[in-house]
Amino acid sequence: MKSFSAGEVAAALKGSLYGVSEDTMLTGGVVTDSREVSPGDIYVARRGEQTDGITFAPAAVEAGAALVIAEAVPAVDGEHLPTLHVSDATAALGQLASLNVAALRESGDLTVIAITGSAGKTTVKDLTSDLLLSVGETVWPPNSYNNEVGVPLTALRADESTRFLVLEMGARTIGNLAYLTSLIRPDIAVELNVGSAHSGVFGSVENTARAKSELVESLTSGGWAVLNADDARVRAMHDVLAPGVNTLWFSSNPGSEGEPVVRAGDIESHASGRTSFQLQLPDEEPQPVELALLGEHHVDNALAAAAVAHLCGVESRTIATTLGTSGAASRWRMELIDSPSGVTVLNDAYNANPDSMAAALKTLAAMGRGDEETPPRRTVAVLGEMLELGEDSVTAHDTVGRQAVRLNINRTIAVGEGARPIYQAAHLEGSWGNEAAWVATVAEARDLLNAELQPGDIVLFKSSRDAGLRYLGDEIAGISGAQ
């Protein structure tokens, strides 16, 4: 964070100072977890669902916090702790991030990139950050810091040396992205896709599209919208752009329209799980790319990141080279691990929706088929529930079961009551013998896998995060500390 005086922060956040002088300079970082405090930090004492952060204010100050931002004024032995009293600590966190970004824009050359979509946000955030590091200091969020807490915390890590700030922005209701972009307006907004991933939360895919469009609506004249030309709902977002906003399309479909455009041609999937293609950037010579990421669905993610990098001045050869070496930076996203037992684990169980489930199964099938250099392998798909699908849940899970059969997955194991339609659909589609199974719990799935898996097998773990399959994937992979 840029250095501010306590008085400047108090004025911006419309709060009152206690136990600290207005002239006190705040030169540290900002945290919401008292266990992460370093000397000089600001500790924001948010009210959580289980605990109130103000309870830990004394420990934060003892660890060196220079200021506590809280909805009450904590004291120890009758003495006020250094506190900025505000009405809403979470809102104050966002206002502090807004102050920081505005000050950095005024004093330096900061470009803010914001990324949203029903799927792929974290992957594109990671790829984009890797690409931008080649031309300037870049700040990006760890994991999926994409809400009203994570976005400000990421923005508060930017300082005078930061050239690019990459933000992942998620939405659970209409208005979420409008709020986030009111705090931190992007210069480049990336719209990946609109799917049914959260239709149970938004009520419909149309409402999801409305919520996602708030990101590009925040752009002002001179800004850039990076839009997926192959997604009809994203294409429609072009119509809501403000006058003077530029558009850069990306597409993996040779017949797509829209100029300028970042394209992928000659797409080919390999038994290694990797995908190769020709990257065509506007006014540049085509560059061959073989993605380090596994799965053909990552071509679109790579194109989105390449489009941002192109706008930010990264050379085409550097883009191609980086895409060929940039693997999954965040855990449990098409993470390939060869276990000590000889079983290969493909752990993609952090998020799941119908599109990403289909993509993961296609990748597993391609890796199992082998090629001239790689022998065929037995494929096992361990599939848990896709959450937040609302009334479409049964139909979506039914489709997954049928896809597994049509892709000739050797063994499909559905885990949990919500995933039972996967098993039922596999049987209706023509699965026979013991190709498909259903178990009620992760523990039962563990026992079944331990009894059946053999060296040479490749096993996919795919589910929404709360289904818990990512930890089972770690166990089967032999990762120590798996929960």
Tab-separated table of C-alpha atoms in Angstrom:
chain	number	residue	atom	x	y	z
A	1	MET	CA	0.000	0.000	0.000
A	2	LYS	CA	1.056	3.576	-0.605
A	3	SER	CA	1.943	5.413	2.584
A	4	PHE	CA	-0.800	7.576	4.076
A	5	SER	CA	-1.171	9.508	7.300
A	6	ALA	CA	-3.769	8.317	9.778
A	7	GLY	CA	-5.592	11.584	9.181
A	8	GLU	CA	-5.785	10.994	5.425
A	9	VAL	CA	-7.197	7.522	5.986
A	10	ALA	CA	-9.708	8.800	8.536
A	11	ALA	CA	-10.935	11.489	6.138
A	12	ALA	CA	-11.318	9.043	3.242
A	13	LEU	CA	-13.139	6.470	5.369
A	14	LYS	CA	-15.211	9.064	7.260
A	15	GLY	CA	-14.114	7.643	10.586
A	16	SER	CA	-12.868	8.945	13.951
A	17	LEU	CA	-9.385	8.367	15.354
A	18	TYR	CA	-8.702	7.211	18.911
A	19	GLY	CA	-5.353	6.581	20.546
A	20	VAL	CA	-3.345	7.671	17.525
A	21	SER	CA	-2.223	11.010	16.069
A	22	GLU	CA	-3.476	12.229	12.693
A	23	ASP	CA	0.166	12.722	11.694
A	24	THR	CA	1.073	9.068	12.247
A	25	MET	CA	2.304	7.614	8.960
A	26	LEU	CA	0.940	4.229	7.974
A	27	THR	CA	3.604	2.446	5.952
A	28	GLY	CA	2.722	-1.242	6.330
A	29	GLY	CA	0.212	-3.548	4.707
A	30	VAL	CA	-3.439	-4.293	5.433
A	31	VAL	CA	-4.748	-7.572	6.891
A	32	THR	CA	-8.049	-8.921	8.173
A	33	ASP	CA	-6.511	-11.800	10.118
A	34	SER	CA	-4.748	-10.828	13.348
A	35	ARG	CA	-2.431	-13.834	12.968
A	36	GLU	CA	-0.996	-12.282	9.800
A	37	VAL	CA	-0.084	-8.910	11.321
A	38	SER	CA	3.436	-7.594	10.770
A	39	PRO	CA	4.845	-4.463	12.437
A	40	GLY	CA	3.297	-1.328	10.921
A	41	ASP	CA	0.250	-3.050	9.401
A	42	ILE	CA	-3.345	-1.909	9.496
A	43	TYR	CA	-5.653	-4.523	11.002
A	44	VAL	CA	-9.264	-4.389	9.777
A	45	ALA	CA	-11.463	-5.984	12.435
A	46	ARG	CA	-14.366	-7.319	10.392
A	47	ARG	CA	-17.436	-8.952	11.869
A	48	GLY	CA	-17.526	-12.542	10.632
A	49	GLU	CA	-20.277	-15.135	10.754
A	50	GLN	CA	-18.675	-16.862	13.718
A	51	THR	CA	-16.439	-14.281	15.372
A	52	ASP	CA	-15.986	-10.521	15.656
A	53	GLY	CA	-12.558	-9.382	14.555
A	54	ILE	CA	-12.445	-6.739	17.267
A	55	THR	CA	-11.904	-9.554	19.776
A	56	PHE	CA	-8.428	-9.985	18.320
A	57	ALA	CA	-7.523	-6.288	18.209
A	58	PRO	CA	-5.291	-6.433	21.326
A	59	ALA	CA	-3.344	-9.339	19.838
A	60	ALA	CA	-3.003	-7.458	16.549
A	61	VAL	CA	-1.612	-4.365	18.272
A	62	GLU	CA	0.725	-6.494	20.350
A	63	ALA	CA	2.011	-8.024	17.104
A	64	GLY	CA	2.787	-4.528	15.821
A	65	ALA	CA	-0.370	-3.227	14.139
A	66	ALA	CA	-0.134	0.553	13.789
A	67	LEU	CA	-3.890	1.005	13.438
A	68	VAL	CA	-7.077	-0.977	13.998
A	69	ILE	CA	-10.086	-0.230	11.804
A	70	ALA	CA	-13.161	-1.349	13.715
A	71	GLU	CA	-16.834	-0.727	14.437
A	72	ALA	CA	-16.073	-0.133	18.121
A	73	VAL	CA	-13.095	1.284	20.000
A	74	PRO	CA	-11.135	-1.449	21.798
A	75	ALA	CA	-9.212	-0.643	24.939
A	76	VAL	CA	-6.695	-2.390	27.185
A	77	ASP	CA	-6.403	-1.360	30.846
A	78	GLY	CA	-8.546	1.682	30.110
A	79	GLU	CA	-6.333	2.903	27.275
A	80	HIS	CA	-7.682	3.117	23.743
A	81	LEU	CA	-5.845	1.037	21.211
A	82	PRO	CA	-4.827	2.989	18.061
A	83	THR	CA	-8.182	2.810	16.296
A	84	LEU	CA	-10.109	4.277	13.403
A	85	HIS	CA	-13.770	3.919	14.367
A	86	VAL	CA	-16.058	3.301	11.376
A	87	SER	CA	-19.666	2.224	10.924
A	88	ASP	CA	-18.862	-0.779	8.700
A	89	ALA	CA	-15.395	-2.356	8.730
A	90	THR	CA	-15.904	-4.319	5.500
A	91	ALA	CA	-17.059	-1.204	3.649
A	92	ALA	CA	-14.096	0.687	5.126
A	93	LEU	CA	-11.751	-1.965	3.734
A	94	GLY	CA	-13.147	-1.303	0.267
A	95	GLN	CA	-12.871	2.463	0.681
A	96	LEU	CA	-9.254	2.106	1.777
A	97	ALA	CA	-8.509	0.065	-1.354
A	98	SER	CA	-10.200	2.732	-3.455
A	99	LEU	CA	-8.035	5.419	-1.822
A	100	ASN	CA	-4.891	3.415	-2.524
A	101	VAL	CA	-5.627	2.776	-6.205
A	102	ALA	CA	-6.695	6.378	-6.826
A	103	ALA	CA	-3.486	7.683	-5.263
A	104	LEU	CA	-1.316	5.270	-7.265
A	105	ARG	CA	-3.052	6.252	-10.495
A	106	GLU	CA	-2.452	9.899	-9.754
A	107	SER	CA	1.224	9.459	-8.950
A	108	GLY	CA	2.247	6.666	-11.311
A	109	ASP	CA	1.466	4.484	-14.313
A	110	LEU	CA	-0.934	1.850	-13.023
A	111	THR	CA	-3.114	-0.349	-15.249
A	112	VAL	CA	-5.962	-2.234	-13.584
A	113	ILE	CA	-7.198	-5.456	-15.201
A	114	ALA	CA	-10.398	-7.081	-13.908
A	115	ILE	CA	-11.526	-10.576	-14.930
A	116	THR	CA	-14.916	-12.233	-14.538
A	117	GLY	CA	-16.835	-15.177	-15.967
A	118	SER	CA	-18.782	-18.238	-14.915
A	119	ALA	CA	-15.667	-20.405	-15.303
A	120	GLY	CA	-11.942	-19.862	-15.747
A	121	LYS	CA	-11.475	-16.642	-13.747
A	122	THR	CA	-8.685	-17.956	-11.552
A	123	THR	CA	-6.836	-19.621	-14.428
A	124	VAL	CA	-6.967	-16.482	-16.571
A	125	LYS	CA	-5.879	-14.376	-13.611
A	126	ASP	CA	-2.841	-16.610	-13.121
A	127	LEU	CA	-1.947	-16.718	-16.828
A	128	THR	CA	-2.373	-12.967	-17.235
A	129	SER	CA	-0.154	-12.255	-14.252
A	130	ASP	CA	2.589	-14.543	-15.558
A	131	LEU	CA	2.474	-12.766	-18.913
A	132	LEU	CA	2.541	-9.249	-17.474
A	133	LEU	CA	5.468	-9.953	-15.167
A	134	SER	CA	7.689	-9.835	-18.249
A	135	VAL	CA	7.006	-6.116	-18.749
A	136	GLY	CA	6.385	-4.709	-15.285
A	137	GLU	CA	5.782	-5.249	-11.570
A	138	THR	CA	2.472	-7.066	-11.227
A	139	VAL	CA	0.176	-7.654	-8.267
A	140	TRP	CA	-2.488	-10.370	-8.410
A	141	PRO	CA	-4.615	-12.236	-5.863
A	142	PRO	CA	-3.666	-15.522	-4.260
A	143	ASN	CA	-6.245	-18.273	-4.688
A	144	SER	CA	-9.743	-16.972	-5.508
A	145	TYR	CA	-9.761	-13.606	-3.749
A	146	ASN	CA	-12.671	-12.287	-5.783
A	147	ASN	CA	-15.269	-10.830	-3.392
A	148	GLU	CA	-15.828	-7.667	-1.325
A	149	VAL	CA	-12.946	-8.679	0.956
A	150	GLY	CA	-10.522	-10.383	-1.413
A	151	VAL	CA	-10.592	-7.714	-4.128
A	152	PRO	CA	-9.742	-4.833	-1.750
A	153	LEU	CA	-7.036	-6.878	-0.005
A	154	THR	CA	-5.423	-7.542	-3.384
A	155	ALA	CA	-5.641	-3.882	-4.411
A	156	LEU	CA	-4.053	-2.849	-1.120
A	157	ARG	CA	-0.944	-4.876	-1.971
A	158	ALA	CA	-0.216	-2.480	-4.836
A	159	ASP	CA	2.311	0.284	-4.190
A	160	GLU	CA	4.361	2.838	-6.128
A	161	SER	CA	6.352	0.095	-7.875
A	162	THR	CA	3.244	-1.656	-9.221
A	163	ARG	CA	2.689	-1.386	-12.976
A	164	PHE	CA	-0.201	-3.865	-13.325
A	165	LEU	CA	-2.938	-4.775	-10.849
A	166	VAL	CA	-4.789	-7.946	-11.869
A	167	LEU	CA	-8.100	-8.535	-10.096
A	168	GLU	CA	-10.424	-11.521	-10.194
A	169	MET	CA	-14.023	-10.407	-9.643
A	170	GLY	CA	-16.823	-12.792	-8.757
A	171	ALA	CA	-20.527	-12.172	-8.226
A	172	ARG	CA	-23.169	-13.954	-6.191
A	173	THR	CA	-25.921	-11.387	-6.707
A	174	ILE	CA	-26.737	-8.654	-9.172
A	175	GLY	CA	-24.925	-5.558	-7.946
A	176	ASN	CA	-21.778	-7.294	-6.634
A	177	LEU	CA	-19.614	-6.297	-9.604
A	178	ALA	CA	-21.123	-2.826	-9.709
A	179	TYR	CA	-19.996	-2.396	-6.101
A	180	LEU	CA	-16.490	-3.723	-6.692
A	181	THR	CA	-15.970	-1.585	-9.782
A	182	SER	CA	-17.275	1.479	-7.945
A	183	LEU	CA	-14.294	1.016	-5.634
A	184	ILE	CA	-11.721	0.107	-8.276
A	185	ARG	CA	-12.531	0.979	-11.866
A	186	PRO	CA	-10.731	-1.294	-14.341
A	187	ASP	CA	-8.830	-0.058	-17.385
A	188	ILE	CA	-9.204	-3.478	-19.019
A	189	ALA	CA	-12.238	-5.681	-18.308
A	190	VAL	CA	-12.261	-9.345	-19.351
A	191	GLU	CA	-15.531	-11.245	-19.850
A	192	LEU	CA	-14.835	-14.966	-20.246
A	193	ASN	CA	-18.223	-16.645	-20.462
A	194	VAL	CA	-21.740	-16.818	-19.064
A	195	GLY	CA	-22.814	-20.305	-18.039
A	196	SER	CA	-25.148	-22.087	-15.673
A	197	ALA	CA	-22.522	-22.397	-12.930
A	198	HIS	CA	-24.529	-20.280	-10.467
A	199	SER	CA	-27.994	-20.317	-11.984
A	200	GLY	CA	-29.343	-21.606	-8.678
A	201	VAL	CA	-28.031	-18.435	-7.021
A	202	PHE	CA	-28.995	-15.922	-9.721
A	203	GLY	CA	-32.258	-17.606	-10.694
A	204	SER	CA	-31.469	-17.860	-14.402
A	205	VAL	CA	-28.633	-17.697	-16.906
A	206	GLU	CA	-30.054	-14.365	-18.063
A	207	ASN	CA	-29.641	-12.952	-14.571
A	208	THR	CA	-26.088	-14.310	-14.485
A	209	ALA	CA	-25.364	-12.436	-17.721
A	210	ARG	CA	-26.864	-9.270	-16.271
A	211	ALA	CA	-24.647	-9.543	-13.201
A	212	LYS	CA	-21.492	-10.234	-15.239
A	213	SER	CA	-22.160	-7.309	-17.590
A	214	GLU	CA	-21.688	-4.883	-14.695
A	215	LEU	CA	-17.938	-5.283	-15.149
A	216	VAL	CA	-17.789	-3.888	-18.691
A	217	GLU	CA	-20.414	-1.279	-17.875
A	218	SER	CA	-17.875	0.249	-15.488
A	219	LEU	CA	-15.386	0.997	-18.280
A	220	THR	CA	-14.901	4.608	-19.303
A	221	SER	CA	-13.726	6.149	-22.561
A	222	GLY	CA	-10.312	4.788	-23.528
A	223	GLY	CA	-10.784	1.550	-21.636
A	224	TRP	CA	-10.722	-1.898	-23.222
A	225	ALA	CA	-13.305	-4.679	-23.091
A	226	VAL	CA	-11.822	-8.115	-23.817
A	227	LEU	CA	-14.809	-10.199	-24.914
A	228	ASN	CA	-15.359	-13.859	-25.832
A	229	ALA	CA	-16.693	-13.797	-29.394
A	230	ASP	CA	-17.852	-17.422	-29.106
A	231	ASP	CA	-20.275	-16.793	-26.213
A	232	ALA	CA	-23.533	-15.199	-27.374
A	233	ARG	CA	-24.269	-13.612	-24.001
A	234	VAL	CA	-20.781	-12.120	-23.812
A	235	ARG	CA	-21.106	-10.842	-27.393
A	236	ALA	CA	-24.252	-9.010	-26.339
A	237	MET	CA	-22.263	-7.117	-23.710
A	238	HIS	CA	-20.707	-5.098	-26.521
A	239	ASP	CA	-24.005	-3.230	-26.690
A	240	VAL	CA	-23.717	-1.888	-23.126
A	241	LEU	CA	-20.247	-0.371	-23.520
A	242	ALA	CA	-19.923	3.351	-22.918
A	243	PRO	CA	-18.913	5.617	-25.823
A	244	GLY	CA	-15.168	5.540	-26.448
A	245	VAL	CA	-14.605	2.084	-24.924
A	246	ASN	CA	-12.523	-0.173	-27.182
A	247	THR	CA	-13.149	-3.884	-27.822
A	248	LEU	CA	-10.713	-6.744	-28.373
A	249	TRP	CA	-12.415	-10.054	-29.138
A	250	PHE	CA	-10.950	-13.510	-28.619
A	251	SER	CA	-12.103	-16.694	-30.307
A	252	SER	CA	-11.191	-20.329	-30.844
A	253	ASN	CA	-13.745	-20.563	-33.644
A	254	PRO	CA	-12.283	-19.914	-37.111
A	255	GLY	CA	-15.630	-18.602	-38.347
A	256	SER	CA	-16.186	-16.025	-35.607
A	257	GLU	CA	-16.694	-12.391	-36.443
A	258	GLY	CA	-15.416	-9.207	-34.854
A	259	GLU	CA	-12.270	-7.161	-35.307
A	260	PRO	CA	-9.733	-6.882	-33.910
A	261	VAL	CA	-9.560	-10.454	-32.651
A	262	VAL	CA	-7.161	-12.829	-30.921
A	263	ARG	CA	-7.593	-16.275	-32.479
A	264	ALA	CA	-6.492	-19.877	-32.067
A	265	GLY	CA	-6.107	-21.993	-35.183
A	266	ASP	CA	-5.118	-25.598	-35.861
A	267	ILE	CA	-6.140	-26.700	-32.368
A	268	GLU	CA	-4.952	-30.210	-31.509
A	269	SER	CA	-5.268	-32.195	-28.259
A	270	HIS	CA	-2.545	-34.653	-27.240
A	271	ALA	CA	-2.456	-37.748	-25.048
A	272	SER	CA	-0.321	-35.802	-22.585
A	273	GLY	CA	-3.410	-33.695	-21.868
A	274	ARG	CA	-1.754	-30.652	-23.422
A	275	THR	CA	-3.177	-28.730	-26.362
A	276	SER	CA	-1.334	-27.059	-29.214
A	277	PHE	CA	-2.537	-24.305	-31.537
A	278	GLN	CA	-1.461	-21.356	-33.643
A	279	LEU	CA	-1.868	-18.063	-31.774
A	280	GLN	CA	-2.890	-15.160	-34.008
A	281	LEU	CA	-2.645	-11.707	-32.432
A	282	PRO	CA	-3.788	-8.559	-34.270
A	283	ASP	CA	-1.189	-7.398	-36.816
A	284	GLU	CA	1.289	-10.071	-35.678
A	285	GLU	CA	2.744	-13.213	-37.234
A	286	PRO	CA	1.155	-16.474	-35.964
A	287	GLN	CA	2.996	-18.107	-33.079
A	288	PRO	CA	2.932	-21.844	-32.232
A	289	VAL	CA	1.791	-22.595	-28.693
A	290	GLU	CA	1.614	-25.818	-26.704
A	291	LEU	CA	-0.129	-25.041	-23.442
A	292	ALA	CA	1.379	-26.203	-20.179
A	293	LEU	CA	-2.168	-26.315	-18.791
A	294	LEU	CA	-4.096	-29.526	-19.324
A	295	GLY	CA	-7.294	-29.609	-21.347
A	296	GLU	CA	-8.489	-28.121	-24.619
A	297	HIS	CA	-10.894	-25.845	-22.735
A	298	HIS	CA	-7.884	-23.822	-21.598
A	299	VAL	CA	-7.386	-22.540	-25.148
A	300	ASP	CA	-10.053	-19.891	-24.530
A	301	ASN	CA	-8.466	-19.001	-21.191
A	302	ALA	CA	-5.083	-18.652	-22.876
A	303	LEU	CA	-6.563	-16.423	-25.590
A	304	ALA	CA	-8.136	-14.121	-23.012
A	305	ALA	CA	-4.831	-13.770	-21.163
A	306	ALA	CA	-2.952	-13.286	-24.428
A	307	ALA	CA	-5.362	-10.509	-25.411
A	308	VAL	CA	-4.660	-8.629	-22.176
A	309	ALA	CA	-0.918	-9.124	-22.547
A	310	HIS	CA	-1.071	-7.837	-26.133
A	311	LEU	CA	-2.864	-4.691	-24.978
A	312	CYS	CA	-0.224	-4.198	-22.293
A	313	GLY	CA	2.707	-4.400	-24.691
A	314	VAL	CA	3.950	-7.975	-24.261
A	315	GLU	CA	5.621	-9.254	-27.440
A	316	SER	CA	3.920	-12.100	-29.295
A	317	ARG	CA	6.873	-14.488	-28.948
A	318	THR	CA	7.000	-13.871	-25.213
A	319	ILE	CA	3.275	-14.545	-24.968
A	320	ALA	CA	3.619	-17.857	-26.814
A	321	THR	CA	6.631	-18.956	-24.778
A	322	THR	CA	5.017	-18.066	-21.458
A	323	LEU	CA	1.784	-19.895	-22.299
A	324	GLY	CA	3.910	-22.961	-22.965
A	325	THR	CA	5.481	-22.868	-19.510
A	326	SER	CA	2.761	-21.395	-17.287
A	327	GLY	CA	1.083	-24.243	-15.435
A	328	ALA	CA	-1.680	-24.226	-12.848
A	329	ALA	CA	-0.634	-21.694	-10.215
A	330	SER	CA	-3.653	-22.372	-8.010
A	331	ARG	CA	-4.271	-25.769	-6.465
A	332	TRP	CA	-6.883	-28.339	-7.517
A	333	ARG	CA	-7.335	-26.966	-11.029
A	334	MET	CA	-6.431	-29.678	-13.559
A	335	GLU	CA	-3.501	-30.501	-11.292
A	336	LEU	CA	-1.603	-33.550	-12.621
A	337	ILE	CA	0.276	-35.653	-10.062
A	338	ASP	CA	2.034	-38.992	-10.489
A	339	SER	CA	1.576	-40.830	-7.196
A	340	PRO	CA	4.196	-43.115	-5.605
A	341	SER	CA	1.819	-46.026	-6.246
A	342	GLY	CA	1.991	-45.528	-10.004
A	343	VAL	CA	-1.477	-44.005	-10.313
A	344	THR	CA	-1.748	-40.661	-12.089
A	345	VAL	CA	-4.136	-38.188	-10.442
A	346	LEU	CA	-5.867	-35.363	-12.295
A	347	ASN	CA	-7.246	-33.230	-9.465
A	348	ASP	CA	-9.753	-30.642	-10.698
A	349	ALA	CA	-12.068	-30.581	-7.695
A	350	TYR	CA	-11.988	-26.924	-6.640
A	351	ASN	CA	-14.938	-25.818	-8.763
A	352	ALA	CA	-17.390	-27.612	-11.014
A	353	ASN	CA	-20.158	-26.668	-13.416
A	354	PRO	CA	-21.601	-28.465	-16.451
A	355	ASP	CA	-19.108	-26.923	-18.878
A	356	SER	CA	-16.001	-27.552	-16.781
A	357	MET	CA	-17.180	-31.082	-15.940
A	358	ALA	CA	-17.520	-31.886	-19.646
A	359	ALA	CA	-14.102	-30.381	-20.368
A	360	ALA	CA	-12.416	-32.400	-17.621
A	361	LEU	CA	-14.000	-35.651	-18.832
A	362	LYS	CA	-12.872	-34.957	-22.408
A	363	THR	CA	-9.330	-34.385	-21.175
A	364	LEU	CA	-9.383	-37.617	-19.161
A	365	ALA	CA	-10.643	-39.536	-22.197
A	366	ALA	CA	-7.939	-38.069	-24.452
A	367	MET	CA	-5.214	-38.951	-21.957
A	368	GLY	CA	-6.571	-42.472	-21.625
A	369	ARG	CA	-6.688	-43.137	-25.363
A	370	GLY	CA	-2.965	-42.561	-25.776
A	371	ASP	CA	-1.236	-41.908	-29.091
A	372	GLU	CA	1.749	-43.085	-31.130
A	373	GLU	CA	4.104	-42.295	-28.254
A	374	THR	CA	1.869	-43.036	-25.250
A	375	PRO	CA	0.076	-46.355	-24.614
A	376	PRO	CA	-3.624	-46.370	-23.635
A	377	ARG	CA	-4.447	-46.210	-19.928
A	378	ARG	CA	-7.458	-47.157	-17.825
A	379	THR	CA	-9.492	-44.079	-16.941
A	380	VAL	CA	-11.390	-43.539	-13.693
A	381	ALA	CA	-13.652	-40.541	-13.057
A	382	VAL	CA	-14.537	-39.766	-9.425
A	383	LEU	CA	-17.323	-37.208	-9.678
A	384	GLY	CA	-19.051	-35.271	-6.927
A	385	GLU	CA	-21.918	-32.822	-6.865
A	386	MET	CA	-21.977	-29.584	-8.849
A	387	LEU	CA	-23.480	-27.065	-6.440
A	388	GLU	CA	-25.610	-23.943	-6.977
A	389	LEU	CA	-27.406	-25.246	-10.082
A	390	GLY	CA	-30.906	-24.828	-8.671
A	391	GLU	CA	-33.726	-26.531	-10.544
A	392	ASP	CA	-31.326	-27.561	-13.323
A	393	SER	CA	-29.252	-29.707	-10.960
A	394	VAL	CA	-30.700	-33.157	-11.750
A	395	THR	CA	-30.642	-32.564	-15.505
A	396	ALA	CA	-27.071	-31.267	-15.395
A	397	HIS	CA	-25.814	-34.251	-13.399
A	398	ASP	CA	-27.731	-36.615	-15.692
A	399	THR	CA	-25.882	-35.105	-18.675
A	400	VAL	CA	-22.520	-35.709	-16.992
A	401	GLY	CA	-23.287	-39.403	-16.518
A	402	ARG	CA	-24.193	-39.799	-20.167
A	403	GLN	CA	-21.053	-37.919	-21.245
A	404	ALA	CA	-18.861	-40.278	-19.224
A	405	VAL	CA	-20.315	-43.271	-21.057
A	406	ARG	CA	-20.095	-41.658	-24.491
A	407	LEU	CA	-16.450	-40.794	-23.849
A	408	ASN	CA	-15.741	-44.425	-22.915
A	409	ILE	CA	-14.483	-43.638	-19.415
A	410	ASN	CA	-13.615	-47.063	-17.991
A	411	ARG	CA	-14.898	-46.469	-14.462
A	412	THR	CA	-17.202	-43.710	-13.189
A	413	ILE	CA	-17.718	-43.322	-9.445
A	414	ALA	CA	-20.358	-40.822	-8.340
A	415	VAL	CA	-19.968	-39.599	-4.765
A	416	GLY	CA	-22.741	-38.145	-2.613
A	417	GLU	CA	-26.516	-37.927	-2.853
A	418	GLY	CA	-26.389	-34.883	-5.139
A	419	ALA	CA	-24.242	-36.811	-7.625
A	420	ARG	CA	-26.484	-39.892	-7.723
A	421	PRO	CA	-28.063	-38.808	-11.065
A	422	ILE	CA	-24.605	-39.185	-12.656
A	423	TYR	CA	-24.628	-42.883	-11.784
A	424	GLN	CA	-28.260	-43.360	-12.787
A	425	ALA	CA	-27.735	-41.665	-16.151
A	426	ALA	CA	-24.630	-43.736	-16.883
A	427	HIS	CA	-26.724	-46.904	-16.544
A	428	LEU	CA	-29.510	-45.503	-18.691
A	429	GLU	CA	-26.963	-44.510	-21.341
A	430	GLY	CA	-25.718	-48.056	-21.612
A	431	SER	CA	-23.054	-48.520	-18.949
A	432	TRP	CA	-22.786	-52.192	-18.074
A	433	GLY	CA	-21.113	-54.408	-15.487
A	434	ASN	CA	-19.155	-52.351	-12.989
A	435	GLU	CA	-18.364	-49.395	-15.243
A	436	ALA	CA	-20.373	-47.059	-12.992
A	437	ALA	CA	-20.857	-47.004	-9.228
A	438	TRP	CA	-22.388	-44.748	-6.610
A	439	VAL	CA	-21.219	-44.269	-3.026
A	440	ALA	CA	-22.737	-42.050	-0.380
A	441	THR	CA	-19.592	-40.618	1.206
A	442	VAL	CA	-16.026	-39.615	0.479
A	443	ALA	CA	-14.873	-42.287	2.931
A	444	GLU	CA	-16.634	-44.981	0.892
A	445	ALA	CA	-15.076	-43.594	-2.279
A	446	ARG	CA	-11.648	-43.805	-0.644
A	447	ASP	CA	-12.177	-47.461	0.267
A	448	LEU	CA	-13.376	-48.292	-3.228
A	449	LEU	CA	-10.428	-46.591	-4.904
A	450	ASN	CA	-7.898	-48.186	-2.575
A	451	ALA	CA	-9.321	-51.568	-3.498
A	452	GLU	CA	-9.506	-51.003	-7.257
A	453	LEU	CA	-6.788	-48.624	-8.470
A	454	GLN	CA	-3.754	-50.164	-10.128
A	455	PRO	CA	-0.431	-48.744	-11.362
A	456	GLY	CA	-0.908	-47.056	-14.713
A	457	ASP	CA	-4.478	-45.903	-14.043
A	458	ILE	CA	-5.332	-42.242	-14.478
A	459	VAL	CA	-8.038	-40.962	-12.133
A	460	LEU	CA	-9.916	-37.667	-12.344
A	461	PHE	CA	-11.395	-35.998	-9.261
A	462	LYS	CA	-14.017	-33.415	-10.191
A	463	SER	CA	-16.646	-31.687	-8.040
A	464	SER	CA	-17.561	-28.416	-6.454
A	465	ARG	CA	-15.251	-27.442	-3.625
A	466	ASP	CA	-17.623	-28.226	-0.757
A	467	ALA	CA	-18.009	-31.822	-1.953
A	468	GLY	CA	-14.512	-32.426	-0.560
A	469	LEU	CA	-13.113	-34.540	-3.385
A	470	ARG	CA	-10.012	-32.363	-3.757
A	471	TYR	CA	-8.684	-33.710	-0.480
A	472	LEU	CA	-9.403	-37.290	-1.512
A	473	GLY	CA	-7.470	-36.577	-4.697
A	474	ASP	CA	-4.536	-35.422	-2.592
A	475	GLU	CA	-4.692	-38.630	-0.546
A	476	ILE	CA	-4.683	-40.861	-3.607
A	477	ALA	CA	-1.839	-38.794	-5.049
A	478	GLY	CA	0.182	-39.382	-1.879
A	479	ILE	CA	0.382	-35.697	-0.946
A	480	SER	CA	1.290	-35.383	2.722
A	481	GLY	CA	-1.032	-33.335	4.908
A	482	ALA	CA	-4.114	-34.115	2.801
A	483	GLN	CA	-7.290	-33.505	4.771
